Short mmCIF file of C-alpha atoms and ligand atoms in Angstrom, two decimals:
data_model
loop_
_atom_site.label_atom_id
_atom_site.label_comp_id
_atom_site.label_asym_id
_atom_site.label_seq_id
_atom_site.Cartn_x
_atom_site.Cartn_y
_atom_site.Cartn_z
CA MET A 15 13.24 -19.45 -13.03
CA THR A 16 10.18 -17.17 -14.02
CA LEU A 17 6.82 -18.22 -15.02
CA PRO A 18 4.47 -15.93 -16.96
CA ASP A 19 1.05 -16.27 -17.00
CA ARG A 20 -1.28 -15.61 -20.41
CA PHE A 21 -0.52 -12.24 -19.90
CA GLY A 22 3.34 -12.48 -19.58
CA ARG A 23 3.41 -12.01 -15.71
CA PRO A 24 5.71 -13.86 -13.65
CA LEU A 25 4.69 -14.95 -10.30
CA ARG A 26 6.76 -13.33 -8.08
CA ASN A 27 4.89 -12.44 -5.04
CA LEU A 28 3.01 -14.78 -2.24
CA ARG A 29 0.84 -13.18 0.20
CA LEU A 30 0.53 -15.92 2.86
CA SER A 31 -2.35 -15.66 5.70
CA VAL A 32 -1.59 -17.53 8.64
CA THR A 33 -5.12 -16.88 10.20
CA ASP A 34 -8.46 -15.67 9.31
CA ARG A 35 -9.31 -14.11 13.03
CA CYS A 36 -8.82 -10.39 13.68
CA ASN A 37 -8.92 -8.54 16.72
CA LEU A 38 -10.33 -5.64 15.11
CA ARG A 39 -13.43 -5.03 12.88
CA CYS A 40 -12.60 -2.33 10.27
CA GLN A 41 -15.48 -1.02 8.56
CA TYR A 42 -14.05 -1.64 5.16
CA CYS A 43 -13.21 -5.11 5.85
CA MET A 44 -15.15 -6.81 8.56
CA PRO A 45 -18.14 -4.96 8.98
CA GLU A 46 -20.68 -7.43 10.31
CA GLU A 47 -21.55 -8.51 13.60
CA GLU A 48 -20.91 -12.03 13.16
CA TYR A 49 -18.51 -14.31 10.92
CA VAL A 50 -17.90 -17.78 9.78
CA TRP A 51 -14.51 -18.99 10.41
CA LEU A 52 -12.62 -21.95 8.63
CA PRO A 53 -12.28 -24.80 10.59
CA LYS A 54 -9.60 -24.88 12.77
CA SER A 55 -8.85 -28.52 11.75
CA ASN A 56 -8.44 -26.87 7.99
CA VAL A 57 -5.96 -24.29 8.92
CA LEU A 58 -2.68 -25.47 7.52
CA THR A 59 0.36 -26.31 10.19
CA PHE A 60 3.72 -24.21 9.89
CA GLU A 61 5.03 -27.08 8.50
CA GLU A 62 1.96 -27.49 5.68
CA MET A 63 2.96 -23.84 4.72
CA LEU A 64 6.66 -24.47 4.56
CA ARG A 65 6.27 -26.89 2.05
CA LEU A 66 4.06 -24.95 -0.13
CA VAL A 67 6.08 -22.06 0.17
CA ASP A 68 9.25 -24.01 -0.79
CA VAL A 69 7.02 -25.46 -4.19
CA PHE A 70 6.26 -21.72 -4.76
CA VAL A 71 10.09 -20.49 -4.44
CA SER A 72 10.97 -22.90 -6.90
CA LEU A 73 8.55 -21.40 -9.22
CA GLY A 74 10.00 -18.35 -8.95
CA VAL A 75 8.63 -16.76 -5.92
CA ASP A 76 11.18 -14.47 -4.17
CA LYS A 77 8.61 -12.15 -1.84
CA VAL A 78 6.44 -13.57 0.44
CA ARG A 79 4.32 -11.41 2.94
CA LEU A 80 2.79 -12.70 6.18
CA THR A 81 -0.79 -11.43 6.22
CA GLY A 82 -4.19 -12.60 7.75
CA GLY A 83 -6.75 -11.48 9.49
CA GLU A 84 -4.54 -10.44 12.06
CA PRO A 85 -1.35 -12.51 11.74
CA LEU A 86 0.21 -11.62 15.08
CA LEU A 87 -3.25 -13.77 16.51
CA ARG A 88 -1.31 -16.63 15.16
CA ALA A 89 0.63 -18.90 18.05
CA ASP A 90 4.25 -19.00 17.45
CA LEU A 91 4.38 -16.65 14.60
CA PRO A 92 8.29 -16.24 14.93
CA VAL A 93 8.47 -19.88 14.58
CA LEU A 94 7.50 -19.78 11.13
CA VAL A 95 9.28 -16.15 10.49
CA GLN A 96 12.58 -18.20 11.50
CA MET A 97 11.88 -21.19 8.87
CA LEU A 98 11.19 -18.41 5.98
CA ALA A 99 13.91 -16.38 6.80
CA GLN A 100 16.79 -19.40 6.56
CA ARG A 101 15.61 -19.65 3.07
CA PRO A 102 17.79 -17.41 1.21
CA ALA A 103 15.79 -17.42 -2.03
CA ILE A 104 13.41 -15.37 -0.26
CA ALA A 105 14.68 -11.96 -0.95
CA ASP A 106 11.80 -10.18 0.70
CA LEU A 107 9.95 -11.10 3.96
CA ALA A 108 7.57 -8.70 5.31
CA LEU A 109 4.47 -8.83 7.50
CA THR A 110 1.27 -6.71 7.40
CA THR A 111 -0.31 -6.19 10.76
CA ASN A 112 -2.76 -3.94 12.45
CA GLY A 113 -0.34 -3.36 15.26
CA VAL A 114 -2.67 -4.18 18.50
CA LEU A 115 0.12 -6.98 19.38
CA LEU A 116 3.23 -5.59 17.80
CA ARG A 117 4.85 -4.39 21.15
CA ASP A 118 4.42 -7.55 22.17
CA HIS A 119 5.74 -9.43 19.15
CA ALA A 120 8.17 -7.03 17.41
CA VAL A 121 11.65 -8.08 19.26
CA ALA A 122 10.93 -11.86 18.59
CA LEU A 123 9.86 -11.07 15.02
CA ARG A 124 13.04 -9.09 14.56
CA GLN A 125 15.44 -11.75 16.02
CA ALA A 126 13.75 -14.41 13.87
CA GLY A 127 15.04 -12.56 10.66
CA LEU A 128 11.37 -10.73 9.64
CA HIS A 129 13.21 -7.77 7.18
CA ARG A 130 9.89 -5.66 6.90
CA VAL A 131 7.11 -4.33 8.54
CA THR A 132 3.61 -2.87 7.59
CA VAL A 133 1.12 -1.46 10.11
CA SER A 134 -1.83 -0.32 8.88
CA LEU A 135 -2.95 2.65 10.43
CA ASP A 136 -6.08 4.80 9.30
CA THR A 137 -6.21 7.55 11.45
CA LEU A 138 -4.61 9.26 14.32
CA ASP A 139 -7.83 10.44 15.96
CA ALA A 140 -9.09 7.72 18.88
CA SER A 141 -12.36 8.27 18.42
CA THR A 142 -12.46 7.98 14.32
CA PHE A 143 -9.98 4.53 15.51
CA GLN A 144 -13.00 3.37 17.49
CA LEU A 145 -15.88 4.32 14.44
CA LEU A 146 -13.45 2.47 11.77
CA SER A 147 -12.09 -0.54 13.84
CA ARG A 148 -15.16 -0.99 16.47
CA ARG A 149 -12.16 -1.25 18.86
CA ASN A 150 -10.17 1.40 21.72
CA ASP A 151 -6.69 0.53 20.30
CA LEU A 152 -5.28 3.47 18.87
CA ALA A 153 -2.78 3.92 21.70
CA ARG A 154 -1.85 0.48 21.45
CA VAL A 155 -1.25 0.47 17.65
CA LEU A 156 0.76 3.69 17.96
CA ASP A 157 2.95 2.18 20.44
CA GLY A 158 3.43 -0.90 18.37
CA ILE A 159 4.97 1.28 15.65
CA ALA A 160 7.63 2.61 18.47
CA ALA A 161 8.23 -0.89 19.51
CA ALA A 162 8.97 -1.96 15.65
CA ARG A 163 11.53 0.74 15.42
CA GLU A 164 13.01 -0.12 18.70
CA ALA A 165 13.22 -3.66 17.69
CA GLY A 166 15.29 -2.32 15.13
CA PHE A 167 13.10 -2.36 11.56
CA THR A 168 13.92 0.36 9.52
CA GLU A 169 11.87 0.19 6.57
CA ILE A 170 8.38 0.78 8.00
CA LYS A 171 5.60 1.24 5.98
CA LEU A 172 2.05 2.77 7.06
CA ASP A 173 -0.93 1.56 5.23
CA SER A 174 -4.11 4.16 5.38
CA VAL A 175 -7.50 2.98 3.44
CA VAL A 176 -8.76 6.34 3.06
CA ILE A 177 -12.52 6.58 3.30
CA ALA A 178 -14.50 9.83 2.57
CA GLY A 179 -16.08 11.87 5.42
CA VAL A 180 -14.41 9.57 7.67
CA ASN A 181 -10.32 9.95 7.10
CA ASP A 182 -9.74 11.69 4.13
CA GLN A 183 -8.91 15.31 5.92
CA GLU A 184 -6.18 13.41 7.77
CA LEU A 185 -4.19 12.62 4.85
CA PRO A 186 -1.52 15.56 5.83
CA ALA A 187 -1.30 14.73 9.54
CA LEU A 188 -0.96 10.90 8.76
CA VAL A 189 2.25 11.69 6.33
CA SER A 190 3.75 14.37 8.84
CA PHE A 191 3.41 11.29 11.59
CA ALA A 192 4.81 8.75 9.37
CA GLN A 193 7.67 10.92 8.80
CA SER A 194 8.12 11.98 12.38
CA VAL A 195 8.62 8.17 12.98
CA GLY A 196 10.47 7.16 10.16
CA ALA A 197 7.92 5.48 8.47
CA GLU A 198 6.32 5.87 5.00
CA VAL A 199 2.61 6.14 4.70
CA ARG A 200 0.74 4.69 1.58
CA PHE A 201 -2.90 5.53 1.09
CA ILE A 202 -5.20 3.09 -0.12
CA GLU A 203 -8.45 3.98 -2.29
CA TYR A 204 -11.01 2.23 -0.38
CA MET A 205 -11.80 -1.40 -2.52
CA ASP A 206 -14.82 -3.20 -3.46
CA VAL A 207 -13.53 -6.55 -2.36
CA GLY A 208 -15.10 -9.14 -0.71
CA GLY A 209 -16.13 -8.31 3.05
CA ALA A 210 -16.68 -4.42 1.90
CA THR A 211 -20.04 -4.68 2.25
CA HIS A 212 -20.93 -1.00 2.64
CA TRP A 213 -18.48 -0.11 -0.26
CA ARG A 214 -19.90 2.76 -2.34
CA MET A 215 -18.15 4.67 -5.10
CA ASP A 216 -19.04 8.04 -3.94
CA ARG A 217 -17.09 6.82 -0.46
CA VAL A 218 -13.62 6.50 -2.65
CA VAL A 219 -11.45 8.83 -2.59
CA SER A 220 -9.54 8.78 -5.97
CA ARG A 221 -5.72 9.31 -6.04
CA ALA A 222 -6.36 12.66 -7.74
CA ARG A 223 -8.49 14.11 -4.76
CA MET A 224 -5.61 12.71 -2.39
CA LEU A 225 -3.42 14.44 -4.23
CA ALA A 226 -5.29 17.48 -4.62
CA LEU A 227 -5.76 17.15 -0.69
CA LEU A 228 -1.92 16.95 -0.07
CA GLY A 229 -1.27 19.36 -2.59
CA ALA A 230 -3.03 21.93 -1.02
CA HIS A 231 -1.59 21.60 2.52
CA PHE A 232 1.83 20.72 1.26
CA GLY A 233 2.44 22.89 -1.66
CA ALA A 234 4.32 20.89 -5.03
CA ILE A 235 4.44 17.04 -5.13
CA GLY A 236 6.63 15.17 -7.46
CA GLU A 237 6.66 11.93 -8.67
CA VAL A 238 9.12 8.93 -8.11
CA ALA A 239 9.96 6.89 -10.98
CA ARG A 240 8.76 3.65 -10.25
CA THR A 241 11.27 0.93 -10.16
CA SER A 242 9.45 -2.42 -9.25
CA SER A 243 6.03 -3.80 -9.90
CA ALA A 244 4.75 -2.76 -6.30
CA PRO A 245 1.56 -1.47 -6.71
CA ALA A 246 2.16 1.75 -4.52
CA GLU A 247 3.20 4.88 -6.83
CA GLN A 248 5.49 6.69 -4.78
CA PHE A 249 5.65 10.78 -4.40
CA VAL A 250 7.46 13.19 -2.89
CA LEU A 251 6.87 16.55 -0.84
CA ALA A 252 9.34 19.68 -1.10
CA ASP A 253 10.99 18.86 1.67
CA GLY A 254 12.11 15.18 0.54
CA THR A 255 9.33 13.27 2.58
CA LYS A 256 7.80 10.57 0.67
CA PHE A 257 4.51 9.07 0.74
CA GLY A 258 2.78 6.21 -1.88
CA ILE A 259 -0.79 5.65 -3.56
CA ILE A 260 -2.46 2.54 -4.49
CA SER A 261 -5.02 3.38 -6.73
CA SER A 262 -6.61 -0.05 -7.00
CA VAL A 263 -9.63 1.91 -8.14
CA THR A 264 -9.57 4.53 -10.29
CA ALA A 265 -6.22 3.38 -12.14
CA PRO A 266 -5.55 -0.38 -11.53
CA PHE A 267 -2.49 -2.16 -12.09
CA CYS A 268 -3.27 -5.53 -12.89
CA ALA A 269 -0.82 -5.77 -16.17
CA SER A 270 2.09 -5.81 -13.69
CA CYS A 271 0.46 -7.68 -10.99
CA ASP A 272 3.07 -10.99 -10.07
CA ARG A 273 0.87 -11.65 -6.60
CA ALA A 274 -1.16 -14.70 -5.75
CA ARG A 275 -2.55 -15.30 -2.24
CA LEU A 276 -2.56 -18.55 -0.21
CA THR A 277 -5.52 -18.46 2.86
CA ALA A 278 -4.51 -19.84 6.08
CA ASP A 279 -6.74 -23.27 5.13
CA GLY A 280 -4.65 -23.52 1.96
CA MET A 281 -6.76 -22.18 -0.98
CA TRP A 282 -4.54 -20.52 -3.36
CA PHE A 283 -6.31 -17.70 -5.43
CA THR A 284 -4.41 -15.95 -8.61
CA CYS A 285 -6.65 -12.69 -8.07
CA LEU A 286 -8.05 -10.73 -4.87
CA TYR A 287 -11.23 -10.82 -6.85
CA ALA A 288 -11.36 -14.19 -7.96
CA LYS A 289 -14.59 -16.11 -6.96
CA ASP A 290 -12.44 -19.50 -7.14
CA GLY A 291 -9.07 -20.80 -6.06
CA THR A 292 -7.23 -24.05 -6.01
CA ASP A 293 -7.36 -26.16 -2.88
CA LEU A 294 -3.86 -27.33 -2.26
CA ARG A 295 -4.54 -28.15 1.24
CA ALA A 296 -6.75 -31.41 -0.29
CA LEU A 297 -3.44 -31.96 -2.76
CA LEU A 298 -1.09 -32.08 0.52
CA ARG A 299 -3.37 -33.87 2.68
CA GLY A 300 -4.22 -36.40 -0.18
CA GLY A 301 -0.65 -37.45 0.01
CA ALA A 302 0.54 -35.17 -3.06
CA SER A 303 4.18 -35.07 -3.94
CA ASP A 304 6.26 -31.77 -4.00
CA GLU A 305 6.40 -32.69 -7.77
CA VAL A 306 2.68 -32.80 -8.31
CA VAL A 307 1.88 -29.86 -6.30
CA ARG A 308 4.35 -27.97 -8.49
CA GLN A 309 2.97 -29.14 -11.33
CA LYS A 310 -0.87 -27.87 -10.49
CA LEU A 311 0.92 -24.32 -9.52
CA LEU A 312 2.72 -24.47 -13.17
CA GLU A 313 -0.62 -25.70 -14.95
CA VAL A 314 -3.14 -22.74 -12.73
CA TRP A 315 -0.41 -19.84 -13.41
CA ALA A 316 0.15 -20.56 -17.30
CA GLY A 317 -3.46 -20.18 -17.66
CA ARG A 318 -3.82 -17.15 -15.70
CA VAL A 319 -5.84 -14.34 -17.04
CA ASP A 320 -6.88 -12.56 -14.10
CA ARG A 321 -7.39 -8.80 -14.37
CA GLY A 322 -10.53 -8.07 -11.52
CA ALA A 323 -9.42 -4.26 -10.77
CA GLU A 324 -9.46 -3.59 -13.98
CA GLU A 325 -12.67 -5.49 -14.84
CA ARG A 326 -14.47 -3.85 -11.82
CA ALA A 327 -13.35 -0.26 -12.81
CA ALA A 328 -14.66 -0.95 -16.53
CA MET A 329 -18.16 -1.51 -15.18
CA PRO A 330 -20.70 1.39 -15.54
CA LEU A 331 -22.48 0.81 -12.16
CA ARG A 332 -20.13 -0.70 -9.44
CA ALA A 333 -21.87 -1.83 -6.31
CA PRO A 334 -20.18 -4.23 -3.68
CA LEU A 335 -18.61 -7.27 -4.65
CA ALA A 336 -20.17 -10.05 -2.69
CA ALA A 337 -23.45 -9.76 -0.49
CA VAL A 338 -23.38 -10.79 3.28
CA GLY A 339 -24.87 -14.46 2.50
CA SER A 340 -22.86 -15.16 -0.28
CA LEU A 341 -19.65 -14.46 2.06
CA ARG A 342 -21.18 -16.30 4.82
CA GLN A 343 -21.65 -19.39 2.44
CA ASN A 344 -18.27 -18.74 1.22
CA PRO A 345 -15.75 -17.24 3.51
CA HIS A 346 -13.03 -17.51 1.32
CA LEU A 347 -14.85 -14.53 -0.39
CA GLU A 348 -13.69 -12.32 2.12
CA MET A 349 -10.75 -9.57 2.30
CA HIS A 350 -9.72 -11.01 6.14
CA THR A 351 -9.58 -14.84 4.57
CA ARG A 352 -7.82 -13.83 1.55
CA GLY A 353 -5.31 -11.50 3.24
CA GLY A 354 -5.50 -8.16 1.59
N1 SAM B 402 -4.91 -7.04 9.74
C1 SAM B 402 -3.85 -7.03 9.17
C2 SAM B 402 -3.85 -5.51 8.63
O1 SAM B 402 -5.05 -5.18 8.74
O2 SAM B 402 -2.78 -4.70 8.41
C3 SAM B 402 -3.36 -7.96 7.55
C4 SAM B 402 -4.66 -8.53 6.85
S1 SAM B 402 -5.52 -6.91 6.18
C5 SAM B 402 -6.61 -7.52 5.23
C6 SAM B 402 -4.85 -5.95 5.03
C7 SAM B 402 -4.99 -5.07 4.26
O3 SAM B 402 -5.88 -4.95 3.47
C8 SAM B 402 -4.71 -3.95 5.46
O4 SAM B 402 -3.76 -2.71 5.03
C9 SAM B 402 -6.04 -3.08 4.93
O5 SAM B 402 -6.27 -2.05 5.16
C10 SAM B 402 -6.40 -3.87 3.70
N2 SAM B 402 -8.10 -4.09 3.25
C11 SAM B 402 -8.65 -4.61 3.67
N3 SAM B 402 -10.13 -3.94 3.23
C12 SAM B 402 -9.92 -3.16 2.36
C13 SAM B 402 -10.57 -2.55 1.25
N4 SAM B 402 -12.05 -2.85 1.17
N5 SAM B 402 -10.08 -1.83 0.86
C14 SAM B 402 -8.76 -1.77 0.66
N6 SAM B 402 -7.96 -1.96 1.27
C15 SAM B 402 -8.50 -2.98 2.55
FE1 SF4 B 403 -9.31 -4.81 9.92
FE2 SF4 B 403 -6.83 -6.27 8.86
FE3 SF4 B 403 -8.61 -7.30 10.29
FE4 SF4 B 403 -9.17 -6.53 8.31
S1 SF4 B 403 -7.89 -7.91 8.77
S2 SF4 B 403 -10.46 -6.05 9.84
S3 SF4 B 403 -8.33 -4.53 7.69
S4 SF4 B 403 -7.10 -5.60 10.98
FE1 SF4 B 404 -3.49 -8.26 -9.27
FE2 SF4 B 404 -6.18 -8.84 -9.36
FE3 SF4 B 404 -5.55 -7.40 -7.93
FE4 SF4 B 404 -5.52 -7.19 -10.39
S1 SF4 B 404 -7.00 -7.04 -9.17
S2 SF4 B 404 -3.89 -6.23 -9.37
S3 SF4 B 404 -4.90 -9.24 -11.30
S4 SF4 B 404 -4.64 -9.17 -7.63
#
């Protein structure tokens, strides 16, 4: 079944955050020194996650992406993957990771039945990596990408958030690196989401600017026709190398957004920018039946009118979404809690 929201958008895609913890501190996501973490006792068990996933699947979700925080910090993640992989209705089962721990887990994840891996990689330069993430782990990330290939993952994607003056000169090198390891890079415009307290419009590198930078290096760039609701637009170089751009700031794609997010403690958000979510943990732990949870999801999605990025784009003066104080009071606003 497909369930339309108020703008006719179906619910197809679930981003499932398995932890809010992270082993990097990316400037664009976790720039502060201190964070308020979700209480451990609130974090859903795998059984609870699977119960919710099954209800989502019964409403039409057929794509599940595991995220975080850093999902590989969640103990026994391959066990969850294996349980999800046994559900034939999930046509696409993916993981987004910063790659630091991928060498340790790639084989187990592949054997558990994970379909696809996306690794965040913003730079190929060790000092820029240190500046961006406040950790010295570039070599581990690159080795993690190699490990994913060795484990047999074929459709590897590399996601790069582009920030003016930080890594915008590296776009051609990232395209070439991705091609050399059999992966595809997707450049993401730096977004003013919760957690991005250092965001400024003049640090956003627009899709148009990215294409100009890449065109100056590689020559003609062609557009690949869209075949899905995926946020990335795909482009192709003269030699056939493909790359993507996710222009969430300058050309938002809310009109086709079929995505929802479940935090590790069971809050369900129908938009990356939504201020409020639905507390599904309270329902589960309060003894609600699957049917009651299902009715709640139906009711919330049927009333969904979210178009956060489009609303932000229409603002004449844009500033970070949330101040540090409000993030401390409500960590659910954070990108690393919502799962990106
Ligand atoms: N830790 C994992 C990782 O980095 O891949 C998964 C979670 S992370 C929150 C998911 C995605 O959100 C990453 O690709 C990251 O680059 C992206 N992200 C975080 N903050 C962002 C921002 N301000 N603008 C654009 N993308 C952002
Ligand atoms: Fe970076 Fe992902 Fe961690 Fe955010 S959650 S700090 S994007 S590695
Ligand atoms: Fe979807 Fe909200 Fe992102 Fe728009 S801003 S694409 S509605 S999650």
